[in-house]
Short mmCIF file of C-alpha atoms and ligand atoms in Angstrom, two decimals:
data_model
loop_
_atom_site.label_atom_id
_atom_site.label_comp_id
_atom_site.label_asym_id
_atom_site.label_seq_id
_atom_site.Cartn_x
_atom_site.Cartn_y
_atom_site.Cartn_z
CA UNK C 6 -29.85 95.89 -11.07
CA UNK C 7 -28.73 94.87 -13.77
CA UNK C 8 -27.06 96.72 -16.86
CA UNK C 9 -29.03 95.65 -19.66
CA UNK C 10 -31.77 93.33 -18.38
CA UNK C 11 -33.03 93.02 -22.44
CA UNK C 12 -29.80 91.64 -23.47
CA UNK C 13 -28.89 89.69 -19.68
CA UNK C 14 -32.28 88.36 -19.47
CA UNK C 15 -34.12 87.48 -22.58
CA UNK C 16 -35.85 83.72 -22.87
CA UNK C 17 -33.56 80.67 -24.27
CA UNK C 18 -35.66 80.84 -27.38
CA UNK C 19 -34.09 84.68 -27.80
CA UNK C 20 -30.68 84.10 -27.14
CA UNK C 21 -30.00 80.63 -29.70
CA UNK C 22 -32.02 82.77 -32.28
CA UNK C 23 -29.68 85.81 -31.52
CA UNK C 24 -26.69 83.32 -31.72
CA UNK C 25 -27.65 81.37 -34.69
CA UNK C 26 -27.90 84.87 -36.71
CA UNK C 27 -24.09 86.17 -35.53
CA UNK C 28 -22.47 82.88 -35.83
CA UNK C 29 -23.76 82.98 -39.53
CA UNK C 30 -22.69 86.49 -39.70
CA UNK C 31 -19.25 85.79 -37.78
CA UNK C 32 -18.69 82.74 -39.86
CA UNK C 33 -19.32 84.37 -43.00
CA UNK C 34 -17.59 87.77 -42.12
CA UNK C 35 -14.10 85.26 -41.21
CA UNK C 36 -14.51 83.86 -44.29
CA UNK C 37 -14.41 86.58 -46.62
CA UNK C 38 -12.15 89.17 -44.86
CA UNK C 39 -9.48 86.63 -43.01
CA UNK C 40 -7.10 84.49 -44.61
CA UNK C 41 -6.29 81.83 -42.64
CA UNK C 42 -10.11 81.38 -41.62
CA UNK C 43 -11.16 80.84 -45.76
CA UNK C 44 -8.06 78.31 -45.97
CA UNK C 45 -9.06 76.54 -42.86
CA UNK C 46 -12.97 76.33 -43.96
CA UNK C 47 -12.24 75.08 -47.23
CA UNK C 48 -8.83 72.42 -46.37
CA UNK C 49 -12.33 71.34 -44.22
CA UNK C 50 -14.85 71.28 -46.78
CA UNK C 51 -17.35 73.88 -45.03
CA UNK C 52 -19.03 77.41 -46.23
CA UNK C 53 -20.57 79.21 -44.05
CA UNK C 54 -23.86 78.60 -45.63
CA UNK C 55 -23.48 75.09 -44.04
CA UNK C 56 -23.90 76.93 -40.24
CA UNK C 57 -27.91 76.30 -40.32
CA UNK C 58 -28.55 75.98 -36.64
CA UNK C 59 -25.86 76.49 -33.92
CA UNK C 60 -24.92 73.16 -33.81
CA UNK C 61 -23.32 73.15 -36.77
CA UNK C 62 -20.85 74.82 -34.56
CA UNK C 63 -19.37 71.72 -33.94
CA UNK C 64 -18.36 71.12 -37.94
CA UNK C 65 -16.34 74.11 -37.62
CA UNK C 66 -12.22 73.46 -37.51
CA UNK C 67 -10.60 74.86 -33.61
CA UNK C 68 -8.48 77.43 -33.47
CA UNK C 69 -5.80 77.36 -31.36
CA UNK C 70 -3.39 79.73 -29.93
CA UNK C 71 -0.59 78.59 -32.05
CA UNK C 72 -2.61 79.31 -34.78
CA UNK C 73 -2.88 83.27 -33.57
CA UNK C 74 1.01 83.13 -33.46
CA UNK C 75 1.52 81.83 -37.38
CA UNK C 76 -0.48 85.08 -38.85
CA UNK C 77 1.39 87.30 -36.23
CA UNK C 78 1.01 90.11 -35.98
CA UNK C 79 -2.02 91.06 -37.76
CA UNK C 80 -2.66 88.45 -40.18
CA UNK C 81 -6.07 88.00 -37.62
CA UNK C 82 -8.00 91.01 -38.63
CA UNK C 83 -11.11 91.15 -40.55
CA UNK C 84 -10.84 95.22 -41.59
CA UNK C 85 -7.90 97.41 -42.19
CA UNK C 86 -5.69 97.23 -39.43
CA UNK C 87 -6.48 101.33 -39.60
CA UNK C 88 -9.99 100.55 -38.33
CA UNK C 89 -8.17 98.76 -35.32
CA UNK C 90 -8.09 101.49 -32.87
CA UNK C 91 -6.24 99.43 -29.64
CA UNK C 92 -4.10 96.53 -29.45
CA UNK C 93 -3.24 94.09 -26.63
CA UNK C 94 -1.37 91.17 -26.73
CA UNK C 95 -1.10 88.45 -24.49
CA UNK C 96 2.04 87.85 -21.30
CA UNK C 97 4.59 85.24 -21.75
CA UNK C 98 4.13 83.17 -24.38
CA UNK C 99 7.18 81.29 -25.92
CA UNK C 100 7.87 83.04 -29.02
CA UNK C 101 5.71 85.91 -30.77
CA UNK C 102 2.26 86.48 -28.57
CA UNK C 103 -1.04 86.59 -29.66
CA UNK C 104 -1.93 89.60 -30.85
CA UNK C 105 -5.60 91.29 -29.74
CA UNK C 106 -6.83 93.70 -32.31
CA UNK C 107 -9.86 96.29 -31.69
CA UNK C 108 -11.68 98.44 -33.83
CA UNK C 109 -14.13 101.24 -31.80
CA UNK C 110 -16.87 98.99 -31.96
CA UNK C 111 -15.23 96.25 -30.32
CA UNK C 112 -14.25 98.15 -27.37
CA UNK C 113 -17.97 99.11 -26.59
CA UNK C 114 -18.54 95.66 -26.48
CA UNK C 115 -15.82 94.97 -24.26
CA UNK C 116 -16.84 98.35 -22.21
CA UNK C 117 -20.72 97.12 -22.31
CA UNK C 118 -19.71 93.22 -20.74
CA UNK C 119 -17.37 94.80 -17.90
CA UNK C 120 -19.78 97.28 -17.14
CA UNK C 121 -22.72 94.39 -17.10
CA UNK C 122 -20.16 92.18 -14.59
CA UNK C 123 -19.19 95.03 -12.59
CA UNK C 124 -23.09 95.54 -11.48
CA UNK C 125 -23.36 92.51 -11.17
CA UNK C 126 -20.46 93.19 -8.34
CA UNK C 127 -23.39 96.19 -7.47
CA UNK C 128 -21.32 99.67 -8.81
CA UNK C 129 -23.26 102.18 -9.81
CA UNK C 130 -21.97 105.24 -11.13
CA UNK C 131 -21.62 106.41 -7.30
CA UNK C 132 -19.00 103.91 -6.37
CA UNK C 133 -14.76 104.42 -6.34
CA UNK C 134 -12.85 102.04 -7.67
CA UNK C 135 -9.51 101.02 -7.59
CA UNK C 136 -7.65 99.00 -10.55
CA UNK C 137 -5.04 97.14 -9.77
CA UNK C 138 -4.19 95.66 -12.78
CA UNK C 139 -1.82 96.56 -14.92
CA UNK C 140 -2.07 99.17 -18.19
CA UNK C 141 -0.34 98.46 -20.89
CA UNK C 142 -0.06 95.29 -23.36
CA UNK C 143 -2.60 92.93 -20.51
CA UNK C 144 -6.14 93.60 -21.30
CA UNK C 145 -6.76 93.97 -17.39
CA UNK C 146 -6.43 97.05 -16.60
CA UNK C 147 -7.91 98.67 -19.65
CA UNK C 148 -10.68 96.53 -19.30
CA UNK C 149 -12.04 96.84 -16.30
CA UNK C 150 -11.04 100.86 -16.84
CA UNK C 151 -13.76 100.40 -20.02
CA UNK C 152 -16.59 98.59 -18.19
CA UNK C 153 -16.36 101.43 -15.40
CA UNK C 154 -16.67 104.60 -16.90
CA UNK C 155 -19.45 102.68 -19.02
CA UNK C 156 -21.39 103.01 -16.07
CA UNK C 157 -19.79 106.35 -14.57
CA UNK C 158 -16.68 105.30 -11.59
CA UNK C 159 -14.46 107.05 -10.82
CA UNK C 160 -11.99 105.37 -11.30
CA UNK C 161 -8.44 105.04 -9.65
CA UNK C 162 -5.95 103.64 -12.48
CA UNK C 163 -3.73 102.89 -10.22
CA UNK C 164 -2.32 100.15 -11.89
CA UNK C 165 -0.32 96.94 -10.23
CA UNK C 166 3.32 98.22 -7.52
CA UNK C 167 3.46 101.01 -5.24
CA UNK C 168 1.03 98.36 -2.49
CA UNK C 169 1.81 101.24 0.40
CA UNK C 170 0.54 103.94 -2.18
CA UNK C 171 -2.24 101.41 -2.92
CA UNK C 172 -3.39 100.99 0.30
CA UNK C 173 -2.42 104.59 1.42
CA UNK C 174 -4.94 105.50 -1.22
CA UNK C 175 -7.73 103.06 -0.97
CA UNK C 176 -7.83 104.33 2.27
CA UNK C 177 -7.85 108.31 1.52
CA UNK C 178 -10.11 108.11 -2.04
CA UNK C 179 -12.37 106.15 -0.21
CA UNK C 180 -12.40 103.76 -2.75
CA UNK C 181 -15.82 101.05 -2.42
CA UNK C 182 -14.70 98.44 -4.94
CA UNK C 183 -11.14 97.46 -5.48
CA UNK C 184 -9.99 95.15 -8.25
CA UNK C 185 -7.21 92.43 -8.11
CA UNK C 186 -5.98 89.22 -9.02
CA UNK C 187 -6.07 87.14 -6.11
CA UNK C 188 -2.85 86.83 -4.70
CA UNK C 189 -2.08 90.86 -5.19
CA UNK C 190 -5.29 91.09 -3.37
CA UNK C 191 -4.03 88.98 -0.23
CA UNK C 192 -0.60 90.48 -0.65
CA UNK C 193 -2.04 94.14 -0.24
CA UNK C 194 -3.89 92.60 2.47
CA UNK C 195 -1.13 91.72 4.33
CA UNK C 196 0.83 95.17 3.24
CA UNK C 197 -1.73 96.90 4.78
CA UNK C 198 -1.48 94.53 8.41
CA UNK C 199 2.24 95.26 8.37
CA UNK C 200 1.34 99.57 7.43
CA UNK C 201 -1.38 99.12 10.96
CA UNK C 202 -3.78 99.87 8.68
CA UNK C 203 -6.78 97.97 9.14
CA UNK C 204 -8.79 96.34 5.82
CA UNK C 205 -11.70 96.57 7.68
CA UNK C 206 -12.21 99.78 8.13
CA UNK C 207 -11.94 100.72 4.51
CA UNK C 208 -15.26 101.47 3.11
CA UNK C 209 -15.47 98.78 0.58
CA UNK C 210 -18.76 97.03 -1.33
CA UNK C 211 -17.29 94.89 -3.20
CA UNK C 212 -13.74 93.18 -4.93
CA UNK C 213 -13.66 92.06 -8.03
CA UNK C 214 -10.85 89.12 -8.91
CA UNK C 215 -9.22 87.29 -11.51
CA UNK C 216 -6.79 86.76 -14.28
CA UNK C 217 -5.50 83.88 -13.00
CA UNK C 218 -6.71 80.09 -10.21
CA UNK C 219 -7.51 80.95 -6.68
CA UNK C 220 -9.37 78.43 -4.54
CA UNK C 221 -12.65 78.81 -2.48
CA UNK C 222 -10.69 78.74 0.79
CA UNK C 223 -8.73 81.75 -1.19
CA UNK C 224 -12.08 83.40 -1.77
CA UNK C 225 -13.02 83.10 1.76
CA UNK C 226 -9.85 84.73 2.74
CA UNK C 227 -10.14 87.70 0.62
CA UNK C 228 -13.76 88.29 2.10
CA UNK C 229 -12.59 87.65 5.41
CA UNK C 230 -9.25 90.30 4.79
CA UNK C 231 -10.93 92.61 3.23
CA UNK C 232 -14.48 92.68 4.95
CA UNK C 233 -16.43 92.34 1.56
CA UNK C 234 -17.76 89.52 -0.91
CA UNK C 235 -15.22 89.33 -4.20
CA UNK C 236 -16.65 88.38 -7.32
CA UNK C 237 -14.68 86.00 -10.54
CA UNK C 238 -13.31 87.54 -13.13
CA UNK C 239 -12.72 85.98 -16.19
CA UNK C 240 -11.48 86.46 -19.94
CA UNK C 241 -8.65 85.65 -21.88
CA UNK C 242 -6.19 88.11 -24.29
CA UNK C 243 -7.92 86.52 -27.74
CA UNK C 244 -11.55 87.05 -26.75
CA UNK C 245 -11.32 90.39 -25.54
CA UNK C 246 -9.61 90.14 -21.81
CA UNK C 247 -11.28 90.32 -18.60
CA UNK C 248 -15.29 90.90 -19.47
CA UNK C 249 -15.82 86.76 -20.96
CA UNK C 250 -17.54 85.95 -17.56
CA UNK C 251 -18.43 87.29 -14.21
CA UNK C 252 -20.21 86.20 -11.07
CA UNK C 253 -23.37 88.09 -9.65
CA UNK C 254 -23.87 88.23 -6.59
CA UNK C 255 -24.66 84.81 -5.92
CA UNK C 256 -21.26 83.47 -6.09
CA UNK C 257 -21.95 80.52 -7.96
CA UNK C 258 -21.02 80.45 -10.91
CA UNK C 259 -20.00 83.34 -14.00
CA UNK C 260 -21.98 84.02 -16.19
CA UNK C 261 -20.73 84.14 -19.29
CA UNK C 262 -21.68 87.18 -21.77
CA UNK C 263 -23.01 84.12 -23.83
CA UNK C 264 -24.71 87.38 -26.68
CA UNK C 265 -21.45 87.91 -27.49
CA UNK C 266 -19.18 85.50 -26.78
CA UNK C 267 -20.40 81.41 -27.47
CA UNK C 268 -19.26 79.05 -25.11
CA UNK C 269 -18.66 75.21 -25.72
CA UNK C 270 -16.75 72.23 -23.20
CA UNK C 271 -15.07 69.24 -25.77
CA UNK C 272 -12.98 66.66 -24.60
CA UNK C 273 -9.28 67.93 -24.69
CA UNK C 274 -8.57 64.21 -26.45
CA UNK C 275 -11.25 63.46 -28.79
CA UNK C 276 -12.28 67.49 -29.17
CA UNK C 277 -15.73 66.08 -29.67
CA UNK C 278 -17.92 68.84 -27.54
CA UNK C 279 -19.20 67.54 -23.84
CA UNK C 280 -22.88 68.11 -23.08
CA UNK C 281 -23.76 70.57 -20.34
CA UNK C 282 -22.74 70.09 -16.52
CA UNK C 283 -19.75 67.82 -17.83
CA UNK C 284 -16.36 69.84 -17.06
CA UNK C 285 -13.63 69.71 -20.47
CA UNK C 286 -11.87 72.08 -22.42
CA UNK C 287 -13.71 75.52 -22.23
CA UNK C 288 -13.93 76.87 -26.37
CA UNK C 289 -14.72 80.05 -27.05
CA UNK C 290 -16.45 81.88 -30.32
CA UNK C 291 -16.73 85.90 -30.49
CA UNK C 292 -20.32 86.35 -32.37
CA UNK C 293 -20.39 89.81 -32.37
CA UNK C 294 -16.27 90.88 -32.15
CA UNK C 295 -15.56 93.40 -35.57
CA UNK C 296 -11.56 93.89 -35.67
CA UNK C 297 -10.78 90.51 -35.09
CA UNK C 298 -13.85 87.29 -35.22
CA UNK C 299 -12.06 84.31 -33.09
CA UNK C 300 -14.31 81.04 -34.20
CA UNK C 301 -13.81 78.38 -32.01
CA UNK C 302 -10.59 79.01 -29.91
CA UNK C 303 -9.24 76.61 -27.78
CA UNK C 304 -8.63 78.39 -24.29
CA UNK C 305 -7.02 75.28 -22.89
CA UNK C 306 -8.52 76.51 -19.56
CA UNK C 307 -11.25 73.40 -17.53
CA UNK C 308 -14.34 74.26 -16.69
CA UNK C 309 -18.31 73.07 -16.78
CA UNK C 310 -21.33 75.11 -18.10
CA UNK C 311 -24.38 74.70 -16.39
CA UNK C 312 -27.96 76.07 -17.61
CA UNK C 313 -29.64 76.95 -14.25
CA UNK C 314 -32.75 79.91 -12.82
CA UNK C 315 -30.08 82.35 -10.97
CA UNK C 316 -32.28 84.34 -8.47
CA UNK C 317 -30.66 87.46 -10.28
CA UNK C 318 -32.42 87.19 -12.64
CA UNK C 319 -30.38 86.98 -15.23
CA UNK C 320 -29.99 84.34 -18.17
CA UNK C 321 -26.46 84.46 -19.27
CA UNK C 322 -24.88 80.97 -19.18
CA UNK C 323 -23.73 79.96 -16.14
CA UNK C 324 -18.99 78.43 -16.40
CA UNK C 325 -17.75 77.51 -13.13
CA UNK C 326 -14.59 78.16 -12.53
CA UNK C 327 -11.64 77.43 -13.86
CA UNK C 328 -10.56 74.67 -11.94
CA UNK C 329 -6.67 74.01 -14.07
CA UNK C 330 -5.20 74.29 -17.48
CA UNK C 331 -4.89 71.27 -19.95
CA UNK C 332 -1.24 72.24 -20.98
CA UNK C 333 1.44 73.35 -18.56
CA UNK C 334 0.66 76.88 -18.68
CA UNK C 335 1.42 78.87 -15.17
CA UNK C 336 0.33 82.06 -14.14
CA UNK C 337 2.79 83.57 -11.88
CA UNK C 338 2.10 87.10 -10.94
CA UNK C 339 -0.97 87.34 -13.05
CA UNK C 340 1.48 86.96 -16.03
CA UNK C 341 1.28 83.69 -18.63
CA UNK C 342 4.72 81.50 -17.81
CA UNK C 343 4.94 78.14 -20.22
CA UNK C 344 7.88 76.14 -18.87
CA UNK C 345 9.57 75.77 -21.87
CA UNK C 346 10.45 79.93 -22.38
CA UNK C 347 12.50 79.10 -19.34
CA UNK C 348 14.37 76.32 -21.32
CA UNK C 349 14.79 78.61 -23.89
CA UNK C 350 15.89 81.10 -22.10
CA UNK C 351 18.47 78.07 -20.65
CA UNK C 352 19.65 76.74 -24.02
CA UNK C 353 20.35 80.33 -25.00
CA UNK C 354 23.32 80.20 -22.38
CA UNK C 355 26.68 77.95 -22.69
CA UNK C 356 27.82 75.80 -19.69
CA UNK C 357 24.39 74.75 -17.95
CA UNK C 358 23.23 71.35 -18.23
CA UNK C 359 19.83 70.71 -19.99
CA UNK C 360 18.29 69.62 -16.60
CA UNK C 361 16.57 72.48 -14.68
CA UNK C 362 13.33 72.62 -11.90
CA UNK C 363 10.37 75.21 -11.86
CA UNK C 364 10.00 75.64 -7.91
CA UNK C 365 6.61 77.82 -7.69
CA UNK C 366 5.71 79.47 -4.10
CA UNK C 367 3.84 81.84 -2.75
CA UNK C 368 5.35 83.31 0.46
CA UNK C 369 3.89 86.21 2.01
CA UNK C 370 0.44 86.01 -0.19
CA UNK C 371 3.25 87.24 -3.68
CA UNK C 372 4.54 85.02 -6.17
CA UNK C 373 8.02 83.76 -6.39
CA UNK C 374 9.49 81.60 -8.62
CA UNK C 375 12.71 79.36 -8.38
CA UNK C 376 14.96 77.91 -11.42
CA UNK C 377 16.96 75.55 -10.27
CA UNK C 378 19.17 74.59 -12.64
CA UNK C 379 22.34 72.59 -12.89
CA UNK C 380 25.61 73.72 -13.94
CA UNK C 381 28.92 71.51 -16.14
CA UNK C 382 30.86 70.54 -13.84
CA UNK C 383 33.69 73.54 -15.18
CA UNK C 384 31.62 76.01 -14.30
CA UNK C 385 30.82 74.09 -11.11
CA UNK C 386 34.67 74.85 -10.13
CA UNK C 387 34.67 78.48 -10.96
CA UNK C 388 34.96 80.43 -8.22
CA UNK C 389 31.97 81.85 -6.35
CA UNK C 390 32.20 85.51 -7.75
CA UNK C 391 32.12 84.08 -10.90
CA UNK C 392 29.12 81.66 -10.52
CA UNK C 393 27.23 85.42 -9.10
CA UNK C 394 27.84 86.18 -12.67
CA UNK C 395 26.32 83.54 -13.76
CA UNK C 396 23.16 83.38 -11.55
CA UNK C 397 22.86 86.88 -12.61
CA UNK C 398 23.04 85.66 -16.44
CA UNK C 399 20.91 83.34 -16.45
CA UNK C 400 18.16 85.60 -13.99
CA UNK C 401 18.37 88.35 -16.90
CA UNK C 402 17.92 85.52 -19.89
CA UNK C 403 14.86 84.14 -18.51
CA UNK C 404 13.65 87.99 -17.48
CA UNK C 405 13.75 89.23 -20.89
CA UNK C 406 11.93 85.60 -21.99
CA UNK C 407 8.81 85.78 -19.66
CA UNK C 408 9.07 89.47 -18.29
CA UNK C 409 9.53 88.40 -14.38
CA UNK C 410 12.31 88.60 -12.39
CA UNK C 411 12.75 85.16 -10.52
CA UNK C 412 15.39 83.08 -8.36
CA UNK C 413 18.03 81.32 -10.36
CA UNK C 414 20.18 78.61 -8.11
CA UNK C 415 22.85 76.94 -9.45
CA UNK C 416 23.22 73.48 -8.88
CA UNK C 417 25.47 70.85 -8.65
CA UNK C 418 25.71 68.43 -11.80
CA UNK C 419 23.29 65.60 -11.23
CA UNK C 420 21.93 66.26 -7.97
CA UNK C 421 18.34 66.78 -10.38
CA UNK C 422 16.15 63.86 -9.77
CA UNK C 423 15.82 62.51 -13.34
CA UNK C 424 12.85 60.80 -15.39
CA UNK C 425 12.14 57.70 -16.90
CA UNK C 426 9.12 59.45 -18.53
CA UNK C 427 7.92 62.63 -18.87
CA UNK C 428 10.36 64.76 -16.98
CA UNK C 429 8.21 66.24 -14.03
CA UNK C 430 9.91 70.43 -13.86
CA UNK C 431 7.38 72.33 -12.29
CA UNK C 432 7.05 71.79 -9.03
CA UNK C 433 3.52 74.77 -7.56
CA UNK C 434 3.47 74.48 -4.25
CA UNK C 435 1.60 77.50 -4.24
CA UNK C 436 -2.11 76.67 -2.10
CA UNK C 437 -4.68 78.65 -4.26
O1 DLL N 20 -5.61 86.93 -17.61
C1 DLL N 20 -7.34 88.73 -18.64
C2 DLL N 20 -7.87 89.09 -17.43
C3 DLL N 20 -7.83 90.67 -16.81
C4 DLL N 20 -8.94 88.77 -16.94
C5 DLL N 20 -8.43 90.32 -15.64
C6 DLL N 20 -9.60 88.79 -15.35
C7 DLL N 20 -9.09 89.70 -14.55
P1 DLL N 20 -4.14 86.34 -19.96
O2 DLL N 20 -3.31 87.39 -19.91
O3 DLL N 20 -4.52 85.79 -21.95
O4 DLL N 20 -5.68 87.21 -20.05
O5 DLL N 20 -4.81 85.60 -19.81
C8 DLL N 20 -5.82 84.42 -20.04
O6 DLL N 20 -5.64 82.93 -17.64
O7 DLL N 20 -6.98 81.36 -20.35
C9 DLL N 20 -7.23 81.27 -17.73
O8 DLL N 20 -6.46 80.46 -18.01
C10 DLL N 20 -6.44 82.37 -16.75
N1 DLL N 20 -7.59 83.42 -15.86
C11 DLL N 20 -7.79 84.49 -16.86
N2 DLL N 20 -9.45 85.02 -15.07
C12 DLL N 20 -9.38 83.74 -14.22
C13 DLL N 20 -10.12 83.49 -13.51
C14 DLL N 20 -6.14 87.76 -18.36
N3 DLL N 20 -11.07 84.56 -13.51
C15 DLL N 20 -5.56 83.28 -19.07
N4 DLL N 20 -9.81 82.46 -12.42
C16 DLL N 20 -7.38 82.32 -19.13
C17 DLL N 20 -8.82 81.79 -13.12
C18 DLL N 20 -8.17 82.71 -15.09
N5 DLL N 20 -8.17 81.58 -14.25
#
């Protein structure tokens, strides 16, 4: 089944014509309604009329997460605030988060692209979908919800957590599709095993997973544990949330919804656009978003594009799964974390040395983050009781900054390795 054959199976000529028309419109809208873009374009001597072919997109300046943050909270909106009916924010960024605003029309687009994606997994209105993504400022919960309801699935909006209950509900309600982050999926499977519930006995026909990096081995493991195919969901808050690209049953790359989101790959150093099939940083332009047009957004995600014929019949361009980032962002339990946030939290506390290490592991499939910090000699000579209090205080400060609980270990002064070049602060020992 294809949700929207007209949109998903266009010829290349039809697609390019539509993309150009939409690009011209969105660039004009951004220029006329968003002071940030007007200034950026003026500074670069670009006028909307300069966009005559799709290739001309390369003339447009790139937009970064920092740019979005600078106009926090509503400076990117191209419509009066009252037309925005929903807000989401990116998780854990340094300083202010980035805000995403949606008009009613944008929510329809979001529902449409997620309906297409869930249909790729084989979902129909006969299915019951258990959505373990968090409902809130994170886009995961609502994005999946809107798509599922557009098709007419029965949604179990259970959100994250209550793992034992999740399994009970999955079984009792006879869920046929489950959505999770890959690490939460494996944790769910493990808790199910502990509860002596055989996940293979569940009546699943597909699982959808995304929001963080994974390897093919991890997919195999999820498929084995749940005895059903697992499909990739990609997206990001700044562009729309989940729904930018999803996998069809071929499981050979994600179809980018390129009539709504135009992808390019650039060399992150030279910023030059790279040809298809070459690996680089994904840059996305929203072609239809009304409330908040985003032009040439640098995702920092590493992938490549390929225009192969797909046996599913869709002509939406394909992208490889994300294999890395160009920055040091980590995703821990689905939440984006930058080492600089940890540093910021540590710097607020007296008696700590600016030497720390972040160690991320995945015992029993659940991400655990440990922060090792050097205490000053005075601190370290304090009583154990006080050290416990200090440890708790640091943990609270970090929690405040990133929204996640971490384990802090105070280590003796001068015990963490010093580096002569760029400090290696992060040890990500998870097996993706
Ligand atoms: O993670 C949106 C989402 C929710 C996608 C639910 C899929 C499912 P953010 O929190 O803004 O939005 O984080 C976006 O997460 O730039 C990638 O680095 C990473 N990411 C998202 N999906 C995938 C994926 C949501 N399928 C950032 N594979 C992105 C690898 C992913 N990384």
